[in-house]
């Protein structure tokens, strides 16, 4: 049990799991802003804007794509209400599986832990694919030296391992620099465009946010990419054990992160649409995709506002954006490994901490997983963007949406049984609405999964089936370990 603000908070994944082992993460290491930087790093703002928005516009609902970000943010905000309510009573680095286990039982919780770990490692591996490709191109452009993408991926894995073991405060400071840089330039572009009155057709709010604009084309595809850009906000709860005053810090960081991410993506994507004009933006995005480099759609607009120098800077910022995301997911995944070890579901060595109270052994295991996920694509010569990045991004998003749904249901069940919080909106209405919205999003993702991964139908089916398979594997392992 952990004492927080004079209230006892259960730090074990499920009630009845026994006393907490001595291994604990460093307390009082992160404040609201520190946690926020980890969340924003997982979102990788420049990667999300330059990678997802052109596809959402070209393949989705065109000028109405920014509204999809607002809609996705509204659903995530409803989810967050119950998520935060549960977080006031449970502080644990396992977050998702702890919350799910409290309401739906140890077996389901353990199965969801496997899904969460799978999701974080998959998305990190996806980022390594795009990161390696980007850095390889940059190095060759500026130095003439060509090294395969996977060489840079492996080198970066070592750097990430060192930073992860150096402690959570150092990681937060490194991420702060990268995130503020990319966030600032995108926000500056959006604000300049807004105060200049938009592009050739003005701001044209109705051309983007009217019902007709939102529902044109394939709005489900745009919504799918919007959801993908939100992935990672739930990391606020993962750092609860390392937060200062977690009962206050985690809720504030959660609501702030959802608001910032939603507002940022909706506003910047709207200004991108405005810079081309609602009537021309779909063609411009389609042309960028056809040319094989979707970032041109974004970089060209920013260069138009600030000058050609940004074409040299933005690719570098894209690489640092990906690095920040990789480090954020490394920290999230190794805390899941640490928490699962503490629960007895994984070898006890993984809960070993170094003198900085960092889970270095879990970090090594997470790095090893990253190597195992990336190497097959390197050995077989697969395109790191069209296969590794696309496939693992899709499967990571699907897995995380399943966790959101199970968490919402668990919140309702938990508070109906325990009655620790009797506020209907926080413990029933908002979680129920969030669960319905998330279920609808899962349906949209499944219906458009082949588009999301950019692969064949057979590949899509196997990737989709991997998620329930991991859930069942985790649940089965838990029953064997606990004997029930």
PDB file of N, CA and C in Angstrom, residues 227-305:
ATOM      1  N   UNK A 227      -7.502   9.258 -34.320  1.00  0.00           N
ATOM      2  CA  UNK A 227      -7.359   8.410 -33.132  1.00  0.00           C
ATOM      3  C   UNK A 227      -5.907   7.971 -32.975  1.00  0.00           C
ATOM      4  N   UNK A 228      -5.273   7.614 -34.075  1.00  0.00           N
ATOM      5  CA  UNK A 228      -3.872   7.189 -34.037  1.00  0.00           C
ATOM      6  C   UNK A 228      -2.976   8.297 -33.490  1.00  0.00           C
ATOM      7  N   UNK A 229      -3.313   9.543 -33.791  1.00  0.00           N
ATOM      8  CA  UNK A 229      -2.504  10.666 -33.325  1.00  0.00           C
ATOM      9  C   UNK A 229      -2.677  10.917 -31.833  1.00  0.00           C
ATOM     10  N   UNK A 230      -3.777  10.431 -31.245  1.00  0.00           N
ATOM     11  CA  UNK A 230      -4.027  10.614 -29.809  1.00  0.00           C
ATOM     12  C   UNK A 230      -3.309   9.567 -28.960  1.00  0.00           C
ATOM     13  N   UNK A 231      -2.829   8.541 -29.590  1.00  0.00           N
ATOM     14  CA  UNK A 231      -2.255   7.402 -28.868  1.00  0.00           C
ATOM     15  C   UNK A 231      -1.141   7.846 -27.925  1.00  0.00           C
ATOM     16  N   UNK A 232      -1.199   7.401 -26.675  1.00  0.00           N
ATOM     17  CA  UNK A 232      -0.137   7.673 -25.725  1.00  0.00           C
ATOM     18  C   UNK A 232      -0.500   8.598 -24.590  1.00  0.00           C
ATOM     19  N   UNK A 233      -1.686   9.246 -24.636  1.00  0.00           N
ATOM     20  CA  UNK A 233      -2.038  10.189 -23.589  1.00  0.00           C
ATOM     21  C   UNK A 233      -2.200   9.498 -22.233  1.00  0.00           C
ATOM     22  N   UNK A 234      -2.562   8.218 -22.247  1.00  0.00           N
ATOM     23  CA  UNK A 234      -2.826   7.488 -21.009  1.00  0.00           C
ATOM     24  C   UNK A 234      -1.551   7.270 -20.178  1.00  0.00           C
ATOM     25  N   UNK A 235      -0.406   7.659 -20.725  1.00  0.00           N
ATOM     26  CA  UNK A 235       0.846   7.524 -19.980  1.00  0.00           C
ATOM     27  C   UNK A 235       0.846   8.367 -18.710  1.00  0.00           C
ATOM     28  N   UNK A 236      -0.093   9.311 -18.589  1.00  0.00           N
ATOM     29  CA  UNK A 236      -0.183  10.108 -17.364  1.00  0.00           C
ATOM     30  C   UNK A 236      -0.304   9.214 -16.138  1.00  0.00           C
ATOM     31  N   UNK A 237      -1.093   8.141 -16.241  1.00  0.00           N
ATOM     32  CA  UNK A 237      -1.290   7.249 -15.092  1.00  0.00           C
ATOM     33  C   UNK A 237      -0.095   6.331 -14.863  1.00  0.00           C
ATOM     34  N   UNK A 238       0.625   5.989 -15.933  1.00  0.00           N
ATOM     35  CA  UNK A 238       1.784   5.101 -15.802  1.00  0.00           C
ATOM     36  C   UNK A 238       2.836   5.716 -14.881  1.00  0.00           C
ATOM     37  N   UNK A 239       2.937   7.053 -14.896  1.00  0.00           N
ATOM     38  CA  UNK A 239       3.933   7.738 -14.083  1.00  0.00           C
ATOM     39  C   UNK A 239       3.380   8.167 -12.725  1.00  0.00           C
ATOM     40  N   UNK A 240       2.226   7.608 -12.331  1.00  0.00           N
ATOM     41  CA  UNK A 240       1.603   7.984 -11.068  1.00  0.00           C
ATOM     42  C   UNK A 240       2.497   7.745  -9.865  1.00  0.00           C
ATOM     43  N   UNK A 241       3.225   6.629  -9.862  1.00  0.00           N
ATOM     44  CA  UNK A 241       4.097   6.322  -8.721  1.00  0.00           C
ATOM     45  C   UNK A 241       5.263   7.293  -8.615  1.00  0.00           C
ATOM     46  N   UNK A 242       5.637   7.911  -9.741  1.00  0.00           N
ATOM     47  CA  UNK A 242       6.785   8.820  -9.753  1.00  0.00           C
ATOM     48  C   UNK A 242       6.364  10.282  -9.741  1.00  0.00           C
ATOM     49  N   UNK A 243       5.061  10.530  -9.621  1.00  0.00           N
ATOM     50  CA  UNK A 243       4.541  11.891  -9.660  1.00  0.00           C
ATOM     51  C   UNK A 243       4.504  12.508  -8.266  1.00  0.00           C
ATOM     52  N   UNK A 244       4.641  13.814  -8.233  1.00  0.00           N
ATOM     53  CA  UNK A 244       4.433  14.543  -6.989  1.00  0.00           C
ATOM     54  C   UNK A 244       2.929  14.708  -6.761  1.00  0.00           C
ATOM     55  N   UNK A 245       2.458  14.331  -5.606  1.00  0.00           N
ATOM     56  CA  UNK A 245       1.036  14.395  -5.269  1.00  0.00           C
ATOM     57  C   UNK A 245       0.179  13.801  -6.392  1.00  0.00           C
ATOM     58  N   UNK A 246       0.296  12.494  -6.629  1.00  0.00           N
ATOM     59  CA  UNK A 246      -0.366  11.877  -7.783  1.00  0.00           C
ATOM     60  C   UNK A 246      -1.879  12.079  -7.849  1.00  0.00           C
ATOM     61  N   UNK A 247      -2.552  12.203  -6.681  1.00  0.00           N
ATOM     62  CA  UNK A 247      -4.004  12.397  -6.719  1.00  0.00           C
ATOM     63  C   UNK A 247      -4.369  13.728  -7.350  1.00  0.00           C
ATOM     64  N   UNK A 248      -3.427  14.684  -7.347  1.00  0.00           N
ATOM     65  CA  UNK A 248      -3.665  15.969  -8.004  1.00  0.00           C
ATOM     66  C   UNK A 248      -2.950  16.038  -9.360  1.00  0.00           C
ATOM     67  N   UNK A 249      -1.711  15.567  -9.372  1.00  0.00           N
ATOM     68  CA  UNK A 249      -0.881  15.706 -10.569  1.00  0.00           C
ATOM     69  C   UNK A 249      -1.418  14.908 -11.753  1.00  0.00           C
ATOM     70  N   UNK A 250      -1.772  13.630 -11.525  1.00  0.00           N
ATOM     71  CA  UNK A 250      -2.205  12.771 -12.632  1.00  0.00           C
ATOM     72  C   UNK A 250      -3.502  13.269 -13.280  1.00  0.00           C
ATOM     73  N   UNK A 251      -4.556  13.616 -12.503  1.00  0.00           N
ATOM     74  CA  UNK A 251      -5.757  14.160 -13.154  1.00  0.00           C
ATOM     75  C   UNK A 251      -5.487  15.432 -13.942  1.00  0.00           C
ATOM     76  N   UNK A 252      -4.700  16.333 -13.361  1.00  0.00           N
ATOM     77  CA  UNK A 252      -4.403  17.578 -14.071  1.00  0.00           C
ATOM     78  C   UNK A 252      -3.630  17.305 -15.354  1.00  0.00           C
ATOM     79  N   UNK A 253      -2.634  16.425 -15.266  1.00  0.00           N
ATOM     80  CA  UNK A 253      -1.836  16.103 -16.452  1.00  0.00           C
ATOM     81  C   UNK A 253      -2.680  15.406 -17.511  1.00  0.00           C
ATOM     82  N   UNK A 254      -3.621  14.559 -17.080  1.00  0.00           N
ATOM     83  CA  UNK A 254      -4.474  13.841 -18.037  1.00  0.00           C
ATOM     84  C   UNK A 254      -5.373  14.802 -18.797  1.00  0.00           C
ATOM     85  N   UNK A 255      -6.122  15.619 -18.066  1.00  0.00           N
ATOM     86  CA  UNK A 255      -7.027  16.563 -18.731  1.00  0.00           C
ATOM     87  C   UNK A 255      -6.259  17.581 -19.575  1.00  0.00           C
ATOM     88  N   UNK A 256      -5.128  18.045 -19.045  1.00  0.00           N
ATOM     89  CA  UNK A 256      -4.325  19.017 -19.794  1.00  0.00           C
ATOM     90  C   UNK A 256      -3.788  18.402 -21.074  1.00  0.00           C
ATOM     91  N   UNK A 257      -3.310  17.152 -21.006  1.00  0.00           N
ATOM     92  CA  UNK A 257      -2.748  16.511 -22.194  1.00  0.00           C
ATOM     93  C   UNK A 257      -3.812  16.289 -23.260  1.00  0.00           C
ATOM     94  N   UNK A 258      -5.012  15.852 -22.859  1.00  0.00           N
ATOM     95  CA  UNK A 258      -6.092  15.638 -23.832  1.00  0.00           C
ATOM     96  C   UNK A 258      -6.480  16.956 -24.484  1.00  0.00           C
ATOM     97  N   UNK A 259      -6.605  18.008 -23.663  1.00  0.00           N
ATOM     98  CA  UNK A 259      -6.986  19.316 -24.200  1.00  0.00           C
ATOM     99  C   UNK A 259      -5.921  19.868 -25.140  1.00  0.00           C
ATOM    100  N   UNK A 260      -4.645  19.769 -24.733  1.00  0.00           N
ATOM    101  CA  UNK A 260      -3.557  20.305 -25.550  1.00  0.00           C
ATOM    102  C   UNK A 260      -3.426  19.537 -26.857  1.00  0.00           C
ATOM    103  N   UNK A 261      -3.449  18.211 -26.773  1.00  0.00           N
ATOM    104  CA  UNK A 261      -3.281  17.390 -27.979  1.00  0.00           C
ATOM    105  C   UNK A 261      -4.439  17.612 -28.946  1.00  0.00           C
ATOM    106  N   UNK A 262      -5.667  17.615 -28.424  1.00  0.00           N
ATOM    107  CA  UNK A 262      -6.834  17.812 -29.292  1.00  0.00           C
ATOM    108  C   UNK A 262      -6.803  19.185 -29.941  1.00  0.00           C
ATOM    109  N   UNK A 263      -6.611  20.221 -29.113  1.00  0.00           N
ATOM    110  CA  UNK A 263      -6.585  21.579 -29.651  1.00  0.00           C
ATOM    111  C   UNK A 263      -5.463  21.783 -30.646  1.00  0.00           C
ATOM    112  N   UNK A 264      -4.296  21.233 -30.336  1.00  0.00           N
ATOM    113  CA  UNK A 264      -3.137  21.396 -31.210  1.00  0.00           C
ATOM    114  C   UNK A 264      -3.369  20.760 -32.572  1.00  0.00           C
ATOM    115  N   UNK A 265      -3.766  19.483 -32.597  1.00  0.00           N
ATOM    116  CA  UNK A 265      -3.945  18.797 -33.876  1.00  0.00           C
ATOM    117  C   UNK A 265      -5.099  19.389 -34.681  1.00  0.00           C
ATOM    118  N   UNK A 266      -6.194  19.730 -34.020  1.00  0.00           N
ATOM    119  CA  UNK A 266      -7.335  20.306 -34.738  1.00  0.00           C
ATOM    120  C   UNK A 266      -6.975  21.667 -35.325  1.00  0.00           C
ATOM    121  N   UNK A 267      -6.301  22.518 -34.536  1.00  0.00           N
ATOM    122  CA  UNK A 267      -5.972  23.864 -34.980  1.00  0.00           C
ATOM    123  C   UNK A 267      -4.918  23.855 -36.085  1.00  0.00           C
ATOM    124  N   UNK A 268      -3.832  23.108 -35.886  1.00  0.00           N
ATOM    125  CA  UNK A 268      -2.759  23.088 -36.892  1.00  0.00           C
ATOM    126  C   UNK A 268      -3.255  22.469 -38.198  1.00  0.00           C
ATOM    127  N   UNK A 269      -4.025  21.396 -38.115  1.00  0.00           N
ATOM    128  CA  UNK A 269      -4.538  20.783 -39.347  1.00  0.00           C
ATOM    129  C   UNK A 269      -5.528  21.703 -40.054  1.00  0.00           C
ATOM    130  N   UNK A 270      -6.317  22.471 -39.285  1.00  0.00           N
ATOM    131  CA  UNK A 270      -7.226  23.445 -39.898  1.00  0.00           C
ATOM    132  C   UNK A 270      -6.435  24.510 -40.654  1.00  0.00           C
ATOM    133  N   UNK A 271      -5.333  24.989 -40.058  1.00  0.00           N
ATOM    134  CA  UNK A 271      -4.531  26.003 -40.726  1.00  0.00           C
ATOM    135  C   UNK A 271      -3.830  25.436 -41.971  1.00  0.00           C
ATOM    136  N   UNK A 272      -3.477  24.157 -41.931  1.00  0.00           N
ATOM    137  CA  UNK A 272      -2.921  23.526 -43.127  1.00  0.00           C
ATOM    138  C   UNK A 272      -3.954  23.495 -44.248  1.00  0.00           C
ATOM    139  N   UNK A 273      -5.165  23.125 -43.901  1.00  0.00           N
ATOM    140  CA  UNK A 273      -6.255  23.128 -44.890  1.00  0.00           C
ATOM    141  C   UNK A 273      -6.463  24.540 -45.421  1.00  0.00           C
ATOM    142  N   UNK A 274      -6.467  25.503 -44.499  1.00  0.00           N
ATOM    143  CA  UNK A 274      -6.690  26.891 -44.894  1.00  0.00           C
ATOM    144  C   UNK A 274      -5.580  27.407 -45.797  1.00  0.00           C
ATOM    145  N   UNK A 275      -4.344  26.974 -45.559  1.00  0.00           N
ATOM    146  CA  UNK A 275      -3.217  27.471 -46.356  1.00  0.00           C
ATOM    147  C   UNK A 275      -3.332  27.091 -47.823  1.00  0.00           C
ATOM    148  N   UNK A 276      -4.004  25.978 -48.089  1.00  0.00           N
ATOM    149  CA  UNK A 276      -4.233  25.564 -49.482  1.00  0.00           C
ATOM    150  C   UNK A 276      -5.601  26.018 -49.989  1.00  0.00           C
ATOM    151  N   UNK A 277      -6.569  26.109 -49.079  1.00  0.00           N
ATOM    152  CA  UNK A 277      -7.951  26.393 -49.448  1.00  0.00           C
ATOM    153  C   UNK A 277      -8.751  25.100 -49.460  1.00  0.00           C
ATOM    154  N   UNK A 278      -9.935  25.081 -48.839  1.00  0.00           N
ATOM    155  CA  UNK A 278     -10.736  23.857 -48.771  1.00  0.00           C
ATOM    156  C   UNK A 278     -11.010  23.207 -50.120  1.00  0.00           C
ATOM    157  N   UNK A 279     -11.113  24.001 -51.162  1.00  0.00           N
ATOM    158  CA  UNK A 279     -11.439  23.439 -52.473  1.00  0.00           C
ATOM    159  C   UNK A 279     -10.231  22.801 -53.165  1.00  0.00           C
ATOM    160  N   UNK A 280      -9.029  23.108 -52.699  1.00  0.00           N
ATOM    161  CA  UNK A 280      -7.826  22.623 -53.363  1.00  0.00           C
ATOM    162  C   UNK A 280      -6.985  21.683 -52.500  1.00  0.00           C
ATOM    163  N   UNK A 281      -7.320  21.591 -51.209  1.00  0.00           N
ATOM    164  CA  UNK A 281      -6.439  20.884 -50.286  1.00  0.00           C
ATOM    165  C   UNK A 281      -6.376  19.382 -50.557  1.00  0.00           C
ATOM    166  N   UNK A 282      -7.487  18.781 -50.963  1.00  0.00           N
ATOM    167  CA  UNK A 282      -7.491  17.335 -51.214  1.00  0.00           C
ATOM    168  C   UNK A 282      -6.556  16.980 -52.363  1.00  0.00           C
ATOM    169  N   UNK A 283      -6.596  17.777 -53.412  1.00  0.00           N
ATOM    170  CA  UNK A 283      -5.719  17.525 -54.556  1.00  0.00           C
ATOM    171  C   UNK A 283      -4.253  17.704 -54.168  1.00  0.00           C
ATOM    172  N   UNK A 284      -3.966  18.712 -53.347  1.00  0.00           N
ATOM    173  CA  UNK A 284      -2.586  18.964 -52.928  1.00  0.00           C
ATOM    174  C   UNK A 284      -2.048  17.813 -52.083  1.00  0.00           C
ATOM    175  N   UNK A 285      -2.876  17.320 -51.171  1.00  0.00           N
ATOM    176  CA  UNK A 285      -2.449  16.193 -50.335  1.00  0.00           C
ATOM    177  C   UNK A 285      -2.271  14.938 -51.174  1.00  0.00           C
ATOM    178  N   UNK A 286      -3.180  14.721 -52.125  1.00  0.00           N
ATOM    179  CA  UNK A 286      -3.080  13.557 -53.003  1.00  0.00           C
ATOM    180  C   UNK A 286      -1.831  13.601 -53.851  1.00  0.00           C
ATOM    181  N   UNK A 287      -1.463  14.789 -54.311  1.00  0.00           N
ATOM    182  CA  UNK A 287      -0.248  14.937 -55.116  1.00  0.00           C
ATOM    183  C   UNK A 287       0.996  14.610 -54.291  1.00  0.00           C
ATOM    184  N   UNK A 288       1.007  15.030 -53.015  1.00  0.00           N
ATOM    185  CA  UNK A 288       2.146  14.734 -52.138  1.00  0.00           C
ATOM    186  C   UNK A 288       2.269  13.231 -51.911  1.00  0.00           C
ATOM    187  N   UNK A 289       1.135  12.564 -51.687  1.00  0.00           N
ATOM    188  CA  UNK A 289       1.159  11.119 -51.488  1.00  0.00           C
ATOM    189  C   UNK A 289       1.631  10.399 -52.740  1.00  0.00           C
ATOM    190  N   UNK A 290       1.145  10.859 -53.903  1.00  0.00           N
ATOM    191  CA  UNK A 290       1.535  10.240 -55.169  1.00  0.00           C
ATOM    192  C   UNK A 290       3.028  10.401 -55.434  1.00  0.00           C
ATOM    193  N   UNK A 291       3.602  11.490 -54.924  1.00  0.00           N
ATOM    194  CA  UNK A 291       5.033  11.730 -55.114  1.00  0.00           C
ATOM    195  C   UNK A 291       5.906  10.907 -54.181  1.00  0.00           C
ATOM    196  N   UNK A 292       5.276  10.179 -53.243  1.00  0.00           N
ATOM    197  CA  UNK A 292       6.026   9.300 -52.353  1.00  0.00           C
ATOM    198  C   UNK A 292       6.537   9.952 -51.083  1.00  0.00           C
ATOM    199  N   UNK A 293       6.226  11.236 -50.862  1.00  0.00           N
ATOM    200  CA  UNK A 293       6.671  11.915 -49.656  1.00  0.00           C
ATOM    201  C   UNK A 293       5.552  12.817 -49.158  1.00  0.00           C
ATOM    202  N   UNK A 294       4.751  12.304 -48.221  1.00  0.00           N
ATOM    203  CA  UNK A 294       3.593  13.055 -47.737  1.00  0.00           C
ATOM    204  C   UNK A 294       3.997  14.300 -46.957  1.00  0.00           C
ATOM    205  N   UNK A 295       5.228  14.338 -46.429  1.00  0.00           N
ATOM    206  CA  UNK A 295       5.647  15.493 -45.634  1.00  0.00           C
ATOM    207  C   UNK A 295       5.724  16.766 -46.466  1.00  0.00           C
ATOM    208  N   UNK A 296       5.848  16.624 -47.779  1.00  0.00           N
ATOM    209  CA  UNK A 296       5.899  17.798 -48.658  1.00  0.00           C
ATOM    210  C   UNK A 296       4.650  18.647 -48.478  1.00  0.00           C
ATOM    211  N   UNK A 297       3.511  18.003 -48.266  1.00  0.00           N
ATOM    212  CA  UNK A 297       2.241  18.707 -48.078  1.00  0.00           C
ATOM    213  C   UNK A 297       2.329  19.675 -46.905  1.00  0.00           C
ATOM    214  N   UNK A 298       2.964  19.264 -45.829  1.00  0.00           N
ATOM    215  CA  UNK A 298       3.093  20.096 -44.630  1.00  0.00           C
ATOM    216  C   UNK A 298       4.273  21.049 -44.738  1.00  0.00           C
ATOM    217  N   UNK A 299       5.422  20.518 -45.133  1.00  0.00           N
ATOM    218  CA  UNK A 299       6.631  21.337 -45.165  1.00  0.00           C
ATOM    219  C   UNK A 299       6.514  22.495 -46.154  1.00  0.00           C
ATOM    220  N   UNK A 300       5.843  22.279 -47.272  1.00  0.00           N
ATOM    221  CA  UNK A 300       5.700  23.340 -48.278  1.00  0.00           C
ATOM    222  C   UNK A 300       4.890  24.507 -47.728  1.00  0.00           C
ATOM    223  N   UNK A 301       3.847  24.208 -46.963  1.00  0.00           N
ATOM    224  CA  UNK A 301       3.019  25.278 -46.388  1.00  0.00           C
ATOM    225  C   UNK A 301       3.804  26.097 -45.374  1.00  0.00           C
ATOM    226  N   UNK A 302       4.582  25.412 -44.544  1.00  0.00           N
ATOM    227  CA  UNK A 302       5.376  26.126 -43.538  1.00  0.00           C
ATOM    228  C   UNK A 302       6.465  26.954 -44.216  1.00  0.00           C
ATOM    229  N   UNK A 303       7.087  26.399 -45.248  1.00  0.00           N
ATOM    230  CA  UNK A 303       8.120  27.136 -45.993  1.00  0.00           C
ATOM    231  C   UNK A 303       7.529  28.368 -46.665  1.00  0.00           C
ATOM    232  N   UNK A 304       6.288  28.280 -47.103  1.00  0.00           N
ATOM    233  CA  UNK A 304       5.629  29.423 -47.734  1.00  0.00           C
ATOM    234  C   UNK A 304       5.480  30.574 -46.745  1.00  0.00           C
ATOM    235  N   UNK A 305       5.267  30.249 -45.479  1.00  0.00           N
ATOM    236  CA  UNK A 305       5.123  31.283 -44.461  1.00  0.00           C
ATOM    237  C   UNK A 305       6.471  31.809 -43.974  1.00  0.00           C
TER     238      UNK A 305
END
